[in-house]
Each structure stands twice: as C-alpha cells, then as structure tokens.
Short mmCIF file of C-alpha atoms in Angstrom, two decimals:
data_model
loop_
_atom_site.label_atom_id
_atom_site.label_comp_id
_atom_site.label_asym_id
_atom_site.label_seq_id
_atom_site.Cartn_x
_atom_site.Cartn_y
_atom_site.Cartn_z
CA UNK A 1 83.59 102.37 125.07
CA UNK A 2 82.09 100.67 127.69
CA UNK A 3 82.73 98.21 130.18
CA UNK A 4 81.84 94.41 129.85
CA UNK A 5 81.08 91.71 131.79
CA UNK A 6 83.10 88.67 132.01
CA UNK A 7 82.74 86.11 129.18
CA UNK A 8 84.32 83.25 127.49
CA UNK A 9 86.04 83.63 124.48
CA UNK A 10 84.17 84.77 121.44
CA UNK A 11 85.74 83.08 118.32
CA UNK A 12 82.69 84.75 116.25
CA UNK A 13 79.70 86.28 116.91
CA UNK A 14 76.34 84.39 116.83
CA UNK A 15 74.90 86.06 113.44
CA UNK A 16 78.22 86.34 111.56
CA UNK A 17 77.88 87.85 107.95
CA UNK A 18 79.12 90.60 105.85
CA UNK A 19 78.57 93.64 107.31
CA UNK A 20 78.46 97.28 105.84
CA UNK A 21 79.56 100.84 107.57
CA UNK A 22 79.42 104.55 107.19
CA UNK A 23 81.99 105.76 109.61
CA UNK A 24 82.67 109.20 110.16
CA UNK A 25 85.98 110.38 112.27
CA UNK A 26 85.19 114.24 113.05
CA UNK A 27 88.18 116.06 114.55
CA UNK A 28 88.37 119.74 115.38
CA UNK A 29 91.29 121.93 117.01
CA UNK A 30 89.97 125.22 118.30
CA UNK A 31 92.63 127.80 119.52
CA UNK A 32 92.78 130.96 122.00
CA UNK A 33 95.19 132.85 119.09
CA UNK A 34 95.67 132.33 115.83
CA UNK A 35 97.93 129.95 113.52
CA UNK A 36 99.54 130.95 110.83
CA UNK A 37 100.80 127.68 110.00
CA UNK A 38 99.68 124.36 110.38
CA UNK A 39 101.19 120.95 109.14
CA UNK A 40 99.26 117.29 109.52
CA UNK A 41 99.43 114.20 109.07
CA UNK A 42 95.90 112.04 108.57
CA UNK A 43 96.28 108.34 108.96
CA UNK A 44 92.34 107.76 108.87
CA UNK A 45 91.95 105.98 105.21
CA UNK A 46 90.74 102.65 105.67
CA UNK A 47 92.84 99.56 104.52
CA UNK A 48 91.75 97.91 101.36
CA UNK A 49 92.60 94.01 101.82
CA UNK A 50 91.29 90.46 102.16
CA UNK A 51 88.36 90.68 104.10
CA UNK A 52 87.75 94.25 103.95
CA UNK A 53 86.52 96.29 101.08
CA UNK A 54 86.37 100.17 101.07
CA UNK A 55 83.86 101.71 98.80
CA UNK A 56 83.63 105.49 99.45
CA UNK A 57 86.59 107.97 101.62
CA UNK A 58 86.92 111.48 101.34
CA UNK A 59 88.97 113.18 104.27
CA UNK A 60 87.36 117.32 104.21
CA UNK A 61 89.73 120.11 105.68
CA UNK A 62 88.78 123.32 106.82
CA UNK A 63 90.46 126.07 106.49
CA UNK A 64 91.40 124.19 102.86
CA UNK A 65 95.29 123.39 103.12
CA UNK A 66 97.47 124.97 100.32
CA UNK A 67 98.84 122.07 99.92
CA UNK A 68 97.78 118.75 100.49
CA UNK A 69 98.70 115.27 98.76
CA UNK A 70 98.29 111.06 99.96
CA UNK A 71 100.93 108.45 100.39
CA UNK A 72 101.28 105.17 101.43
CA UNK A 73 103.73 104.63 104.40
CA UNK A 74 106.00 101.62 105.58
CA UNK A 75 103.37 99.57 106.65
CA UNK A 76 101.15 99.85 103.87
CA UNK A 77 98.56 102.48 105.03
CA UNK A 78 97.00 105.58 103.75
CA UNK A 79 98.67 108.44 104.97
CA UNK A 80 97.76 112.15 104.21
CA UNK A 81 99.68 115.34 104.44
CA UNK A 82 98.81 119.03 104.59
CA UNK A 83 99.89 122.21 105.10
CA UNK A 84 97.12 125.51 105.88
CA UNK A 85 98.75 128.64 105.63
CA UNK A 86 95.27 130.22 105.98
CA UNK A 87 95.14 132.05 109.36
CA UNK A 88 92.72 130.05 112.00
CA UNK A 89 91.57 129.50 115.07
CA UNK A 90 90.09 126.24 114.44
CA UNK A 91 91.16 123.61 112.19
CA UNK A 92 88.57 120.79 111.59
CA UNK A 93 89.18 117.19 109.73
CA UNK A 94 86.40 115.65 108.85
CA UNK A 95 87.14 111.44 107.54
CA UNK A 96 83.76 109.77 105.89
CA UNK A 97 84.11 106.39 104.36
CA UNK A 98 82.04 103.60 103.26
CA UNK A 99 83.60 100.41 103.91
CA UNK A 100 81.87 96.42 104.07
CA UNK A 101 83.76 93.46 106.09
CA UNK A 102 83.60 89.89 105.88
CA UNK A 103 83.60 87.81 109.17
CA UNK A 104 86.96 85.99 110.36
CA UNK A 105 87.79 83.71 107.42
CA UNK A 106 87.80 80.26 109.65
CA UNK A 107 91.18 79.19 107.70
CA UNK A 108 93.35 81.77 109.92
CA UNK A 109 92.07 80.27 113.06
CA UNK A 110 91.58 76.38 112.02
CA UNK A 111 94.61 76.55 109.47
CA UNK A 112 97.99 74.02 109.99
CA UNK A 113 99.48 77.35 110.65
CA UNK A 114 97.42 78.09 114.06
CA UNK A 115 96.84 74.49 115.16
CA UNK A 116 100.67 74.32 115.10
CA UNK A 117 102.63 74.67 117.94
CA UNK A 118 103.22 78.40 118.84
CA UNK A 119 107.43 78.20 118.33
CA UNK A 120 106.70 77.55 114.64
CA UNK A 121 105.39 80.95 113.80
CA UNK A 122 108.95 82.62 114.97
CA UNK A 123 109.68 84.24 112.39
CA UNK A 124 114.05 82.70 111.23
CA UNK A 125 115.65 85.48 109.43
CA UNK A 126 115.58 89.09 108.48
CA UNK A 127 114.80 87.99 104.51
CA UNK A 128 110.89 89.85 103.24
CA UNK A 129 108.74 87.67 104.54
CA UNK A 130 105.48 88.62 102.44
CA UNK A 131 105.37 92.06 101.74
CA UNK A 132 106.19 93.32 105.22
CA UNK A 133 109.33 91.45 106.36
CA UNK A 134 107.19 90.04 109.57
CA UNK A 135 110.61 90.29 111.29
CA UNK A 136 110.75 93.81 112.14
CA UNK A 137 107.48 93.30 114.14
CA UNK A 138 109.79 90.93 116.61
CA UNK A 139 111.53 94.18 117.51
CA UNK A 140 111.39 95.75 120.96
CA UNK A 141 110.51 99.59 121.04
CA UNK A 142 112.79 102.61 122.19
CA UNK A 143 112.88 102.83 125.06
CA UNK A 144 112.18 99.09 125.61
CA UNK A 145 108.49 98.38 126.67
CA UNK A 146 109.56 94.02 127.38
CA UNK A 147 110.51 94.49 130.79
CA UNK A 148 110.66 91.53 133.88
CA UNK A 149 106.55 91.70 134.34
CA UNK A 150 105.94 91.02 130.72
CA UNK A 151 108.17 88.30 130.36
CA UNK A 152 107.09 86.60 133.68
CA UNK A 153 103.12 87.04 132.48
CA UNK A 154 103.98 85.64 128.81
CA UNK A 155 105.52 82.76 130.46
CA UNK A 156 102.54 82.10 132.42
CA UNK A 157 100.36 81.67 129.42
CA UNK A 158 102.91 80.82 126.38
CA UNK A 159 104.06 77.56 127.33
CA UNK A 160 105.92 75.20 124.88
CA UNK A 161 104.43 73.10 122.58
CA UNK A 162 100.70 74.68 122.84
CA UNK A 163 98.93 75.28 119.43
CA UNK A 164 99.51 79.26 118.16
CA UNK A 165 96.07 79.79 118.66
CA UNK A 166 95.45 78.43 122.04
CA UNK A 167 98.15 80.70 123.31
CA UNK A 168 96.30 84.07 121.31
CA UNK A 169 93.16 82.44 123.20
CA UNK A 170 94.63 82.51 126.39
CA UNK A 171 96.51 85.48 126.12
CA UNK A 172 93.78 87.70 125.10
CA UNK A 173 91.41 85.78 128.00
CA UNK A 174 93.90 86.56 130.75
CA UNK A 175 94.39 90.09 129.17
CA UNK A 176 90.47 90.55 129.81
CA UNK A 177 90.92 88.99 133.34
CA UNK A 178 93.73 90.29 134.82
CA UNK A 179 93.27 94.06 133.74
CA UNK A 180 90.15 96.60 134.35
CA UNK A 181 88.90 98.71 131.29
CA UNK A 182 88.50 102.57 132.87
CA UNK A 183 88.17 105.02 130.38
CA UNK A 184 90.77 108.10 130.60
CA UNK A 185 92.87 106.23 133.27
CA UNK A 186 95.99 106.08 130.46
CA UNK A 187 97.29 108.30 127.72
CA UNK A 188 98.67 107.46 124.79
CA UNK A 189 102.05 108.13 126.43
CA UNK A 190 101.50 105.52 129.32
CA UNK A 191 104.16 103.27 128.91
CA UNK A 192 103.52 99.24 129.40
CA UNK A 193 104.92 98.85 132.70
CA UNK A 194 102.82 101.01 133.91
CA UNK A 195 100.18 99.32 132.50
CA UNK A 196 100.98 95.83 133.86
CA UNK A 197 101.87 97.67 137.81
CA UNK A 198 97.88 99.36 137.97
CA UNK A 199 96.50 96.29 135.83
CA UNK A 200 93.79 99.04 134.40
CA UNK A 201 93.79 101.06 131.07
CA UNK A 202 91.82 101.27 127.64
CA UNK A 203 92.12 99.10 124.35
CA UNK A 204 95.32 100.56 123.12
CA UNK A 205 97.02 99.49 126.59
CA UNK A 206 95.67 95.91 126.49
CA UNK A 207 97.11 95.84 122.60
CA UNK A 208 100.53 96.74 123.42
CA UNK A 209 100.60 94.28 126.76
CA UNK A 210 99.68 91.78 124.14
CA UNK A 211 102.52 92.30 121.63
CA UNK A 212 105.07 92.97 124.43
CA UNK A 213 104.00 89.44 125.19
CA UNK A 214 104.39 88.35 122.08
CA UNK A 215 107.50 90.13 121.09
CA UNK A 216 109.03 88.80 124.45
CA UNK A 217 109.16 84.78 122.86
CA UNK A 218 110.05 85.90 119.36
CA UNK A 219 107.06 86.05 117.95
CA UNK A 220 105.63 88.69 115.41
CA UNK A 221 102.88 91.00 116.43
CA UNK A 222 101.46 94.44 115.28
CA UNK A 223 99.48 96.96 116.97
CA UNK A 224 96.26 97.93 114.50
CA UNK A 225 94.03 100.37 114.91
CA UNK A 226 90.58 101.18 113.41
CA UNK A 227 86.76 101.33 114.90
CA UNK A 228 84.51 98.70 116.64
CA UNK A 229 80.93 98.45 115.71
CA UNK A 230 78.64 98.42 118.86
CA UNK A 231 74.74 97.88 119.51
CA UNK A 232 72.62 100.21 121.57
CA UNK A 233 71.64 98.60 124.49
CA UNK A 234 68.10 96.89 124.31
CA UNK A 235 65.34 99.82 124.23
CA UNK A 236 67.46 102.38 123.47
CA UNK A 237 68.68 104.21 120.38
CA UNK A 238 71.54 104.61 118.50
CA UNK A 239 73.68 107.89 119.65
CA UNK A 240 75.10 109.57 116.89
CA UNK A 241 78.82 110.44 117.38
CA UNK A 242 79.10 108.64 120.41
CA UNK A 243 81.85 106.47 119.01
CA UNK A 244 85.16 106.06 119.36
CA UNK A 245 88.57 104.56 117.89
CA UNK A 246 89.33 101.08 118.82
CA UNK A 247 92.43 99.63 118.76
CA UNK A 248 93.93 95.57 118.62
CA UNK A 249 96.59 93.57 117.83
CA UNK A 250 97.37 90.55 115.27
CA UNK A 251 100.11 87.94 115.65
CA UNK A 252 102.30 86.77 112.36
CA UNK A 253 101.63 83.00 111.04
CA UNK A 254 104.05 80.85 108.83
CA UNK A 255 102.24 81.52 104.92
CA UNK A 256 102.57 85.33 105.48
CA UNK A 257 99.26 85.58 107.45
CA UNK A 258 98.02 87.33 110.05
CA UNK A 259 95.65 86.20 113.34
CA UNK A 260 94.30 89.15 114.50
CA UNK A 261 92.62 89.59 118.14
CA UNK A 262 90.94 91.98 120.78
CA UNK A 263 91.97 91.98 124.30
CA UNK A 264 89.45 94.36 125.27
CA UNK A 265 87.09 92.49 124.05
CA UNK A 266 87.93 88.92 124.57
CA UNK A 267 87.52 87.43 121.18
CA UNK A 268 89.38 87.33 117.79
CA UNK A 269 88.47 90.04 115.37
CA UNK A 270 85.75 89.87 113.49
CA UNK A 271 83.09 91.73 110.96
CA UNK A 272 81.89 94.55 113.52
CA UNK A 273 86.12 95.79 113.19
CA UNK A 274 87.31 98.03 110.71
CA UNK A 275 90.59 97.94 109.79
CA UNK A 276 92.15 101.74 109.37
CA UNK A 277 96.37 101.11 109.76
CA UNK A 278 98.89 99.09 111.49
CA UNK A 279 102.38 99.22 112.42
CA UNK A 280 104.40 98.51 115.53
CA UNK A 281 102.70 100.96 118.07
CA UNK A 282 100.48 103.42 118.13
CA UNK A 283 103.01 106.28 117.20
CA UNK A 284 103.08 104.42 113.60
CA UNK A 285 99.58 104.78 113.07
CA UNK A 286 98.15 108.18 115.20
CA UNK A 287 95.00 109.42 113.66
CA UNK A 288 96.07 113.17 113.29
CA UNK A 289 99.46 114.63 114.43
CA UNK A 290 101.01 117.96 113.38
CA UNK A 291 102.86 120.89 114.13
CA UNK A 292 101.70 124.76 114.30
CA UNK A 293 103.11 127.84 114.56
CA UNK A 294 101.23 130.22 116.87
CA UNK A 295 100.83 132.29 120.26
CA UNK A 296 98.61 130.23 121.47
CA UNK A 297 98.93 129.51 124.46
CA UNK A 298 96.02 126.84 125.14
CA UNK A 299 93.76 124.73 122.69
CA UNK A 300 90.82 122.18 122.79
CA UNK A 301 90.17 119.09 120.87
CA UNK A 302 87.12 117.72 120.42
CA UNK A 303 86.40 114.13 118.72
CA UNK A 304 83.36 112.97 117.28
CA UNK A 305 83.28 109.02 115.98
CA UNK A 306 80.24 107.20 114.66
CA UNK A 307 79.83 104.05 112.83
CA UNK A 308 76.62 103.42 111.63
CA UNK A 309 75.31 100.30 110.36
CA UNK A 310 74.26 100.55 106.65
CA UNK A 311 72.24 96.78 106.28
#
C-alpha cells in the first residue's frame, strides 16, 4: 500500500455506487526439504452480509489435501481446513472470488445510534447482544495490549458527551495524524505499545491502536480484515498482483450494528472494502496458518493479491 497525503475525513467517496470485484489471494510456501505433512487453516472466504454480496469463491490447493472440509468459526466467518499428506516442497493456495459492495448505508453514520452520545453504545451486560454478544469485543487481549499510552491518547479524543461518531471521526483523524504508514516497519507480532512509542506501522497496527482505544472506555470494537480497492495513479496502468490485504476496525452501536472505519485511510469504510472476517485481533482472523512436519530447515513465502475492478 502506499503512502498518502494528509486529508480531511472522507465520509464517502465522490462517485459512490455499487461496486463489483474479482479478487484473487495467491499464496505459495516453497521449502529447502520436503513435508510430509501439512495442516492449514484458510480464513480467505468472503463474508456474505448487508452490504456485501459474494457471487463466486473457490479456494484451489496444490498438492490436493487428503482431506479438506469448511466451517464457520465464532465470529461468523468462513474458515477452511486441510490436511496434504502428499510429499512437497511447495504448497500453493490459490482464493478467487467474485464479490459486489454497496457504499456505506448513510443510516449507520446519521442514525440516533451514532448522533448519540458515545457512553450510550457501552455495551451493559454479558446477555447475546445480536448474534455476537458485542460484549466480548470490550475484552482486553492476553497479554493486555490497553496500557497507560492508550488510555492517555483515548482520553484526548473520547471526551464525554460527544456524539459516537464524532469520536470514530476524530479517532481515526488523529490515528492518520499522529502515526506514519512505512511498509515492513511492524510484524504481525508487534505489540501496541510498541506501536504507540515509534508512532509508525501498517494498517493492521493503526486497527488495533483504534480498538485498544476503544476497548479502554468500554466500548465494543473488532478488528476486520479483508482488501482495499485502489486506482492506478493517473497515466499509468493497473499492476496485476500488486495488491495486498487491508485491514480496519468497526465500533458496536445500540440496535446490534456496526460503524466500521479505516485509520489508514482516514475515512469510514466504504464500497472500494471487502469484507473477508472479523474477530478481536488479527490472530482470530490470519489468512493462512498451519503446521508441518519436515527437515526443513528454511522456507519462502511469497504473496500475490489483486483486486480488479469488474464495472
């Protein structure tokens, strides 16, 4: 992804409309021995829901797994498992799908539910709310990721009695500020104090400052991940595969609904993001994770994203 100038928050995009992908999520493992064994898990089924429609997935595996079979987890996502007893060297998962959104419906951002003050969308009680019992999305992590920083920069921006969506306006604005986007400077193990001391990471760092924030007053938030459609810059053509996975978070509203933003980009979500999974943190919702059993003593990844623009 690249980096972007400063700018005021986008609530929606100039031309919004309906918009229609082909994405394709190419990953391939390449080893210097061979496995015997391999077991994966592929969380890289886009979500069917309001807003979001998918209308072709197929996830290819080669070598073919022996076994292989699809869930849904926790959270509600498409999850798939497989185990390749074939003997390989490289292992390659290949995720196509077809899938149309619809732009931000203007309800979740002018609704009673955002205009009201902030405190009001704490969720009261451990009871289901919705499907999804919004409370568990209060919860801290293990080991805890709200430390002194996060609290003192969510009290800087969450003040009492603002509207819900003023505050997800200004948080996601001083996100974009306050930290530098520099590809490969964070892993996916960087915790988010570390984050908040070098003010400087990548999407899925600027999520999880976000819901630490958000989790810090007792509010709900989840960490989603998915893709970002982006234009070529002006004269120059599309690359092919030069993609990659984007990630964002979304902040629980009284009615069971769900205001989702993007810190990195400093705007809410809207029809250029594709919704793949959510759940508290990224662990919940990895794209590919696994375990092997080899002499190998090194190995190579090598990911190839592209969304491309079917209208």
């Amino acid at each position: 992804m690249t980096d972007f100038a400063p700018l005021m928050f986008s609530a929606r995009t100039e031309a919004s409309r309906t918009r229609a992908y082909r994405v394709t999520h190419a990953t391939t493992y390449t080893y210097d021995d061979s496995v015997s064994s391999s077991y994966g898990r592929c969380c890289l089924t886009p979500r069917e829901m309001p807003g979001q429609r998918v209308h072709e997935q197929q996830i290819v595996i080669d070598p073919e797994p022996t076994d292989r079979s699809e869930g849904v987890d926790a959270f509600g996502n498409v999850d798939t498992f497989f185990h390749v007893t074939t003997r390989h060297t490289e292992l390659a998962v290949r995720a196509t799908s077809v899938v149309e959104v619809d732009p931000l419906d203007d309800s979740i951002t002018g609704g009673p539910a955002a205009r009201s003050q902030w405190e009001c969308a704490v969720p009261d009680g451990i009871a289901g709310i919705g499907d999804e019992m919004a409370y568990q999305y209060r919860l801290d992590l293990c080991p805890p990721e709200i430390g002194d920083e996060v609290r003192a920069y969510a009290d800087a921006v969450l003040t009492p009695g603002k509207p819900l969506v003023t505050v997800i306006e200004d948080l996601t604005t001083a996100i974009y500020t306050d930290f530098q986007y520099h590809s490969g400077s964070t892993s996916v193990a960087t915790r988010v104090s570390d984050v908040m001391a070098r003010r400087e990471g990548v999407c899925q760092d600027f999520a999880r400052v976000a819901i630490a924030c958000l989790r810090s007053k007792g509010l709900a938030a989840r960490y989603v991940s998915g893709y970002l459609a982006t234009e070529p810059p002006p004269g120059q053509d599309r690359v092919i595969g030069a993609g990659a996975t984007h990630a964002w978070a979304a902040v629980w509203m009284p009615g069971d609904r769900w205001l989702p933003f993007d810190p990195t980009n400093n705007k809410f979500v809207d029809e250029r993001h594709i919704t793949v999974a959510w759940g508290r943190d990224y662990d919940d919702v990895a794209p590919l994770r696994g375990v092997i059993y080899t002499d190998s003593t090194t190995s190579t990844i090598d990911v190839s994203v592209d969304v491309a623009p079917l209208d």
